[in-house]
Amino acid sequence: MSFAKVYSAQVSLLKGVIVLIEVDLSRGLHSFSIVGLPDKAVDESKDRVSSAIKNSGYKSPKAENKKIIVSLSPADLKKEGPFFDLAIALSYLLASGDIKFNSEKKLFLGELGLDGSLRSIKGALPLVEIAKESGFEEIYLPRENAVEAALVEGVIIYGAENLREVVDHLNQENNFPKDEINKKKNKISPQKKTEINFEVKNLDLDFSDIKGQEGAKRGLEIAASGGHNIAMYGPPGTGKTMLARAFATLLPPLTKEEILEITGIHSVVGANRGELVIYPPFRAPHHTSSYVSLIGGGAIPKPGEVTLSHRGVLFLDEFPEFEKRVLESLRQPLEDNIVSIARARGSAIFPSNFILVAAMNPCPCGNLGSKNKVCICKPLDIDRYKRKLSGPIMDRIDIWVSVADIDYKKLAETRSGEETKMIKDRVKKAREIQKDRFLKHGKKISLNSEMNVKDLGEIVSLDSETRELLDMSATKLGLSARAYHRVIKIARTIADLEGSENINKNHILEAIQYRPKVNL
């Protein structure tokens, strides 16, 4: 046989794409070429594959006077990364007649080391998902990726250590022992279905460890219950970062569908290191992060931090210190829960349904409004600092809470406040109330923050007195239409936390007090 074909796949944006590997061998002076828009990593696979084949006990392609052509199809798709090494090696051995097996319904993934070892790849989960959708029955990939790949049901996953293991498993020729015992020795055991362990992890930080700041804790509880964005402002050292990290523990565990979705996203960028993402992600990029690293992009669009925090928390400490262009780019993900990126070489829409937790000081030195320290900032510096946050960005943040200085005597108290478990139980109950309400109205949303204007009109009703109070307060504070609707959403969440069927005046009043103050 001088021609063979096998199947592989690669990641494109957040999804997999099936790639057909064809190898043709013909007589002539030695040449080895790969066609089909390969990038540098794919083109270099010629050397990796040749050494891996030689060190696996077969004759190297470079030792043969043959013209070797490897075609990667579809030809108009840019081929990137080391996904195809294993498939190219097997297709060459198949075409040269060194091995024999049926390549249909089988898909091969993995980077080869020079010694023939299989190295892990990024994006194993979305690749296996597209393989299943395309009708493949067996997936061969590096052992490090097998647990992640086995999340997908309906396909057989084989995790291998090296090229020789795969060859021994597949080969049907008589150059291996015929007896059944040795046949079994040469077989790779299928990976067991990956069971998700939903056990509650030990918390490194509990809300009871944070002294005082009851107002901020209340705001965080409301934010977690309804999926609202929240900003904390106050002097440095008052516990803003601790509160943000404790906030992530209030969110309920992910469902299986969400685990598959988020693990797939993190796998594509290599952020999960082969582990499953079972809990809502918590991402905290530094304030010097670039626009592309936060939002995503590049010549070939790749997801950024807002997508990696999907279904979880994006914590932006020193909020005004981020570049203004970066802050303004948060408008779309905060409003639409997606990021739309357009480039000359392609466009992409990435999910970005996260809860924003921002922390900031009241001024550059951090002491503005402090009772214990004197602010040394010039008025011009304070004004410039505040103007870093535009009105549209402040409008999109639902809850603003003050995190003030703590009395030293309070820090010395041994009595602790509410534990995370108690707050988390209330959050869970409130979320269940919301989910049932939206299900009853036939809505495909689960949190109050996800309601649009039409949903508010159909689902949320206010009596005349409560509506009058809201309108009067909105007029006095000069709320925009967006802020007006966000106050109603927050009030609905507060009512859910209390188990109240209707929004009352006290719910509206509490919601209004979380709007940003002019003198932050």
XYZ file of C-alpha atoms in Angstrom:
520
model
C 0.000 0.000 0.000
C 1.354 3.454 -0.856
C -1.635 5.487 0.236
C -3.396 5.746 3.595
C -5.693 8.040 5.479
C -6.509 8.520 9.154
C -8.416 11.159 11.095
C -7.343 13.779 13.590
C -8.712 17.110 14.828
C -7.653 20.546 15.947
C -9.114 23.384 17.984
C -10.616 26.345 16.141
C -11.749 29.123 18.516
C -13.536 27.134 21.273
C -14.630 24.193 19.149
C -12.979 21.243 17.455
C -12.633 20.661 13.712
C -12.097 17.215 12.166
C -8.982 17.018 9.970
C -8.349 14.209 7.463
C -4.692 13.118 7.232
C -3.734 11.556 3.882
C -0.287 10.148 3.096
C 0.964 9.205 -0.349
C 4.288 7.409 -0.965
C 5.917 7.270 -4.398
C 9.321 6.363 -5.827
C 11.971 9.012 -6.278
C 14.535 11.008 -4.378
C 13.672 11.493 -0.734
C 11.350 14.380 0.046
C 8.895 14.920 2.851
C 6.271 17.651 2.440
C 3.134 18.621 4.331
C 0.393 20.504 2.482
C -2.845 22.054 3.702
C -1.843 25.416 5.253
C 0.389 24.046 8.047
C 1.919 26.454 10.550
C 5.493 26.123 11.819
C 4.560 23.627 14.561
C 2.816 21.357 12.026
C 5.611 21.655 9.468
C 8.185 20.684 12.112
C 6.252 17.495 12.814
C 8.203 15.914 9.919
C 11.268 15.707 12.143
C 9.366 14.675 15.276
C 7.462 11.943 13.426
C 10.573 10.592 11.706
C 12.512 10.272 14.970
C 9.497 8.840 16.826
C 8.980 6.157 14.169
C 12.687 5.204 14.217
C 12.821 5.022 18.029
C 9.652 2.916 18.071
C 11.374 0.129 16.139
C 10.466 0.977 12.551
C 12.447 2.351 9.637
C 12.622 6.145 9.631
C 10.918 7.913 6.713
C 14.172 9.845 6.208
C 16.057 6.594 5.524
C 13.865 5.774 2.532
C 14.274 7.035 -1.026
C 10.615 7.923 -1.286
C 8.588 10.997 -2.035
C 6.300 11.480 0.964
C 3.323 13.827 0.730
C 1.123 14.451 3.760
C -2.142 16.260 3.046
C -4.215 17.895 5.780
C -7.829 18.462 4.806
C -9.832 20.755 4.654
C -7.068 22.529 2.750
C -8.378 26.054 3.386
C -8.251 25.727 7.197
C -5.064 26.971 8.869
C -3.531 23.975 10.692
C -2.007 24.896 14.035
C -0.313 23.088 16.883
C 1.019 19.574 17.470
C -2.345 17.762 17.365
C -1.509 15.737 14.223
C 1.832 14.039 15.097
C 0.301 10.709 16.124
C -2.048 10.628 13.128
C 0.751 11.464 10.652
C 3.001 8.736 12.106
C 0.266 6.090 11.922
C -0.784 7.080 8.415
C 2.840 6.791 7.224
C 3.261 3.349 8.802
C -0.051 2.311 7.267
C 0.913 3.586 3.802
C 4.357 1.954 3.944
C 2.829 -1.415 4.875
C 4.619 -1.669 8.223
C 1.297 -1.977 10.041
C -2.294 -2.781 9.095
C -5.554 -1.669 10.697
C -8.931 -0.202 9.817
C -8.757 3.562 10.372
C -12.493 4.255 9.981
C -14.394 5.538 13.040
C -11.062 6.117 14.826
C -9.523 9.501 15.669
C -5.919 10.125 16.747
C -4.587 13.076 18.744
C -1.248 13.832 20.327
C 2.201 15.365 20.073
C 5.127 12.969 19.671
C 8.453 13.236 21.420
C 11.603 12.200 19.561
C 11.606 8.952 21.558
C 8.041 8.152 20.471
C 6.397 9.264 23.718
C 2.989 10.934 23.567
C 2.712 14.389 25.105
C -0.462 16.078 26.281
C -2.363 18.536 24.103
C -4.656 21.489 24.741
C -8.378 21.292 24.075
C -8.869 17.540 24.437
C -12.471 17.914 25.635
C -13.873 19.977 22.718
C -11.961 17.728 20.298
C -13.574 14.591 21.710
C -16.986 16.282 21.675
C -16.712 17.098 17.956
C -15.442 13.567 17.302
C -18.539 12.113 18.938
C -20.822 14.453 16.979
C -19.065 13.371 13.766
C -19.703 9.685 14.414
C -16.279 8.510 15.609
C -16.305 5.583 18.029
C -12.691 5.351 19.277
C -10.370 8.166 20.327
C -6.626 7.646 20.852
C -4.759 10.389 22.714
C -2.060 10.969 25.391
C -2.731 9.366 28.763
C -2.556 12.779 30.479
C -5.662 13.851 28.537
C -7.643 10.627 29.031
C -9.465 11.620 32.242
C -10.647 14.896 30.727
C -11.649 13.193 27.466
C -13.624 10.501 29.324
C -16.122 13.151 30.456
C -17.771 12.660 27.058
C -20.065 9.654 26.976
C -20.718 7.503 23.923
C -17.106 7.100 22.683
C -14.273 4.788 23.754
C -11.215 6.642 25.024
C -7.761 5.058 24.806
C -4.971 6.834 26.659
C -1.481 5.825 25.535
C 2.054 6.558 26.743
C 3.795 6.305 23.378
C 3.478 5.544 19.682
C 4.455 1.883 20.130
C 1.526 1.272 22.495
C -0.927 2.554 19.890
C 0.706 0.515 17.111
C 0.671 -2.671 19.198
C -2.984 -2.128 20.027
C -4.052 -1.529 16.419
C -1.733 -3.714 14.355
C -3.381 -6.731 12.677
C -0.322 -8.199 10.924
C 1.460 -11.363 11.979
C 4.661 -9.748 13.229
C 3.314 -10.004 16.783
C 2.600 -13.174 18.818
C -0.622 -14.907 17.840
C -1.686 -16.435 21.140
C -4.522 -14.749 23.002
C -2.480 -14.033 26.161
C 0.067 -11.906 24.314
C -2.679 -10.258 22.277
C -4.274 -9.048 25.489
C -0.910 -7.759 26.716
C -0.628 -5.594 23.614
C -4.071 -4.057 24.084
C -4.655 -0.656 25.697
C -7.373 -0.696 28.344
C -10.200 1.754 27.642
C -10.356 4.737 29.978
C -13.136 4.446 32.547
C -15.894 7.036 32.421
C -14.836 10.071 34.452
C -17.079 10.531 37.455
C -17.383 14.079 38.716
C -16.731 14.410 42.435
C -19.008 17.119 43.812
C -17.646 16.935 47.358
C -17.411 20.334 49.035
C -13.787 21.431 49.174
C -12.217 22.794 52.345
C -12.394 26.561 52.357
C -9.112 28.418 52.776
C -11.008 31.593 53.632
C -14.333 31.808 55.459
C -16.541 34.863 55.880
C -16.307 34.364 59.634
C -12.559 35.076 59.358
C -13.278 38.614 58.158
C -14.009 40.965 61.049
C -16.671 43.623 60.623
C -17.650 44.906 57.166
C -21.234 43.712 57.588
C -22.479 46.116 54.917
C -20.024 44.741 52.353
C -20.923 41.164 53.282
C -24.589 41.941 52.770
C -23.852 43.426 49.347
C -21.807 40.375 48.357
C -24.619 38.061 49.469
C -27.085 39.917 47.245
C -24.604 39.893 44.343
C -24.081 36.124 44.652
C -27.830 35.459 44.916
C -28.836 37.366 41.793
C -25.604 37.300 39.762
C -25.126 41.069 40.108
C -21.877 42.937 39.490
C -20.432 44.608 42.584
C -17.751 47.182 43.371
C -16.124 47.755 46.768
C -14.397 51.035 47.577
C -12.459 52.101 50.635
C -8.975 52.705 52.079
C -6.248 50.096 51.525
C -5.978 47.264 54.013
C -9.657 47.111 54.963
C -10.333 43.624 53.578
C -11.546 44.210 50.014
C -9.382 41.472 48.509
C -10.268 39.015 51.288
C -13.966 39.710 50.751
C -13.621 39.157 46.987
C -11.854 35.814 47.437
C -14.419 34.694 50.021
C -17.195 35.762 47.634
C -16.264 33.007 45.146
C -17.088 30.371 47.798
C -20.714 31.562 47.944
C -21.467 30.401 44.410
C -23.059 26.948 44.066
C -21.163 24.092 42.315
C -21.447 23.882 38.564
C -23.846 21.509 36.834
C -22.452 18.757 34.612
C -23.290 20.755 31.474
C -21.489 23.803 32.891
C -18.483 21.664 33.900
C -18.187 20.383 30.319
C -18.525 23.904 28.924
C -16.021 25.569 31.268
C -13.505 22.716 31.298
C -13.556 22.868 27.488
C -12.820 26.613 27.504
C -9.978 26.254 29.998
C -8.624 23.235 28.126
C -8.372 25.166 24.856
C -6.039 27.747 26.426
C -4.259 25.221 28.653
C -5.453 26.857 31.865
C -6.763 23.708 33.558
C -3.579 21.581 33.259
C -5.640 18.490 32.515
C -7.874 18.904 35.574
C -11.650 19.299 35.598
C -13.142 22.688 36.459
C -15.799 21.682 39.011
C -16.221 24.967 40.867
C -17.013 28.402 39.437
C -13.731 29.871 38.184
C -12.157 32.811 40.010
C -9.921 34.949 37.803
C -7.933 37.889 39.152
C -5.793 39.501 36.407
C -3.275 42.175 37.413
C -4.142 45.792 36.674
C -1.295 45.957 34.129
C -3.011 43.287 31.997
C -3.341 44.180 28.333
C -6.535 44.602 26.368
C -6.037 41.295 24.510
C -5.265 39.279 27.653
C -8.436 40.526 29.354
C -10.926 40.651 26.487
C -9.349 38.219 24.052
C -8.236 38.670 20.480
C -4.992 38.421 18.555
C -4.437 37.786 14.855
C -6.328 34.522 15.310
C -8.949 35.300 18.010
C -8.295 33.595 21.345
C -10.362 33.892 24.558
C -9.274 36.247 27.346
C -9.899 36.540 31.081
C -13.557 37.536 30.668
C -14.186 34.210 28.919
C -12.050 32.191 31.343
C -14.217 33.600 34.162
C -17.431 32.463 32.407
C -19.921 31.099 34.993
C -17.635 32.391 37.736
C -16.035 35.548 39.119
C -13.807 38.150 37.487
C -12.030 40.089 40.246
C -10.426 43.366 39.176
C -8.390 44.779 42.047
C -7.244 48.403 41.782
C -10.079 48.888 39.306
C -9.278 52.465 38.157
C -5.619 51.529 37.606
C -6.537 49.375 34.601
C -5.941 51.018 31.247
C -8.969 53.057 30.212
C -9.287 51.174 26.936
C -9.444 47.903 28.890
C -12.156 49.214 31.220
C -14.272 50.528 28.368
C -14.021 47.186 26.575
C -15.947 45.619 29.475
C -19.148 47.315 28.295
C -20.268 44.531 25.937
C -19.524 41.536 28.203
C -21.196 43.251 31.184
C -24.293 44.055 29.132
C -24.661 41.076 26.756
C -22.660 38.308 28.510
C -20.660 37.715 25.313
C -17.516 39.109 23.678
C -17.588 39.695 19.934
C -14.122 39.940 18.367
C -13.544 40.747 14.697
C -10.141 40.543 13.005
C -8.943 40.471 9.401
C -8.271 36.722 9.678
C -11.533 35.847 11.356
C -14.176 36.775 13.891
C -15.419 35.041 17.008
C -18.070 35.285 19.702
C -16.948 34.023 23.113
C -19.210 33.531 26.167
C -18.542 35.852 29.120
C -21.355 35.432 31.638
C -19.457 36.286 34.820
C -19.952 38.273 38.004
C -17.644 41.285 38.122
C -16.170 42.050 41.542
C -14.200 45.302 41.466
C -12.148 46.826 44.269
C -10.824 50.364 44.370
C -9.426 53.046 46.628
C -11.228 56.397 46.962
C -8.146 58.252 45.684
C -4.574 57.511 44.504
C -3.157 57.513 48.062
C -6.229 55.676 49.359
C -6.893 57.909 52.395
C -9.657 60.170 51.102
C -12.474 60.172 53.662
C -10.446 58.200 56.219
C -10.875 59.126 59.887
C -7.382 57.985 60.814
C -5.190 59.194 57.963
C -4.830 62.382 55.927
C -5.205 62.356 52.159
C -2.120 63.818 50.462
C -3.536 63.816 46.929
C -3.968 67.033 44.969
C -7.529 67.868 43.857
C -6.464 67.470 40.236
C -5.108 63.966 40.945
C -8.336 62.955 42.698
C -10.419 64.293 39.815
C -8.277 62.476 37.243
C -8.504 59.247 39.288
C -12.307 59.388 39.419
C -12.621 60.196 35.731
C -10.944 56.899 34.847
C -14.328 55.269 35.451
C -16.802 56.406 32.835
C -20.513 56.766 33.477
C -21.442 53.787 31.248
C -19.096 51.469 33.173
C -20.370 52.663 36.568
C -23.930 52.219 35.316
C -23.266 48.573 34.512
C -22.138 47.779 38.044
C -25.259 47.036 40.089
C -23.989 47.257 43.656
C -21.528 49.736 45.199
C -20.508 49.166 48.815
C -18.143 50.986 51.140
C -15.428 49.034 52.935
C -14.329 51.423 55.680
C -11.565 51.319 58.278
C -12.072 48.762 61.059
C -11.749 49.560 64.720
C -8.719 47.813 66.248
C -10.812 46.511 69.129
C -13.037 44.726 66.631
C -10.001 43.054 65.103
C -9.077 41.641 68.512
C -12.509 40.104 69.095
C -12.556 36.320 69.170
C -16.267 36.124 68.377
C -16.697 35.371 64.698
C -19.498 36.425 62.382
C -21.625 34.324 60.080
C -19.873 31.404 58.436
C -19.764 31.014 54.681
C -21.992 27.925 54.875
C -24.878 29.896 56.414
C -24.677 32.626 53.768
C -24.264 30.060 50.996
C -27.442 28.266 52.064
C -29.421 31.513 51.727
C -27.847 32.171 48.333
C -28.769 28.675 47.159
C -32.357 29.072 48.336
C -32.718 32.460 46.620
C -31.335 31.048 43.365
C -33.798 28.163 43.487
C -36.683 30.652 43.892
C -35.473 32.567 40.822
C -35.024 29.429 38.753
C -38.547 28.206 39.575
C -40.032 31.612 38.743
C -38.351 31.795 35.337
C -39.272 28.188 34.568
C -42.893 28.984 35.391
C -42.828 31.883 32.905
C -41.041 29.817 30.248
C -37.816 31.832 30.366
C -34.422 30.282 29.587
C -32.616 32.260 32.286
C -31.880 31.451 35.908
C -30.794 34.683 37.639
C -32.417 38.073 38.159
C -29.439 39.871 36.623
C -30.132 38.103 33.300
C -33.607 39.637 32.894
C -34.065 42.093 30.038
C -36.586 44.921 29.894
C -39.261 42.658 28.427
C -38.734 40.090 31.193
C -39.054 42.790 33.852
C -42.392 43.875 32.412
C -43.738 40.318 32.312
C -42.338 38.912 35.560
C -41.764 41.748 38.039
C -44.713 43.808 39.217
C -44.689 46.751 41.640
C -47.684 48.158 43.472
C -48.501 51.844 42.992
C -46.851 53.033 46.222
C -43.634 51.109 45.600
C -43.509 52.313 41.984
C -44.044 55.900 43.127
C -41.191 55.587 45.631
C -38.902 54.172 42.934
C -39.794 56.901 40.428
C -39.283 59.642 43.006
C -35.887 58.237 44.043
C -34.799 57.775 40.437
C -35.701 61.380 39.645
C -33.819 62.698 42.671
C -30.700 60.620 41.913
C -30.869 61.179 38.163
C -30.749 57.475 37.346
C -30.410 56.377 33.739
C -32.928 53.942 32.261
C -30.354 51.155 32.667
C -29.725 52.014 36.341
C -33.487 52.246 36.927
C -34.014 48.703 35.700
C -31.008 47.437 37.640
C -32.483 48.810 40.871
C -35.610 46.723 40.203
C -33.495 43.602 39.606
C -31.571 44.120 42.849
C -34.828 44.721 44.746
C -36.198 41.482 43.286
C -33.111 39.622 44.558
C -33.441 41.172 48.028
C -37.076 40.072 48.118
C -36.032 36.544 47.083
C -33.509 36.408 49.926
C -36.336 37.253 52.330
C -38.682 34.773 50.678
C -41.081 37.590 49.762
C -43.312 37.076 46.745
C -43.659 40.814 46.100
C -41.180 43.690 46.052
C -41.859 46.048 48.956
C -40.744 49.587 49.745
C -37.896 48.440 51.995
C -36.515 46.305 49.158
C -36.493 49.310 46.831
C -34.875 51.525 49.470
C -32.086 49.029 50.122
C -31.501 48.555 46.387
C -31.229 52.315 45.827
C -28.591 52.727 48.511
C -26.289 50.447 46.488
C -26.144 52.876 43.583
C -22.777 54.706 43.251
C -22.317 57.878 45.262
C -20.943 60.989 43.602
C -18.098 61.269 46.130
C -16.695 57.737 45.887
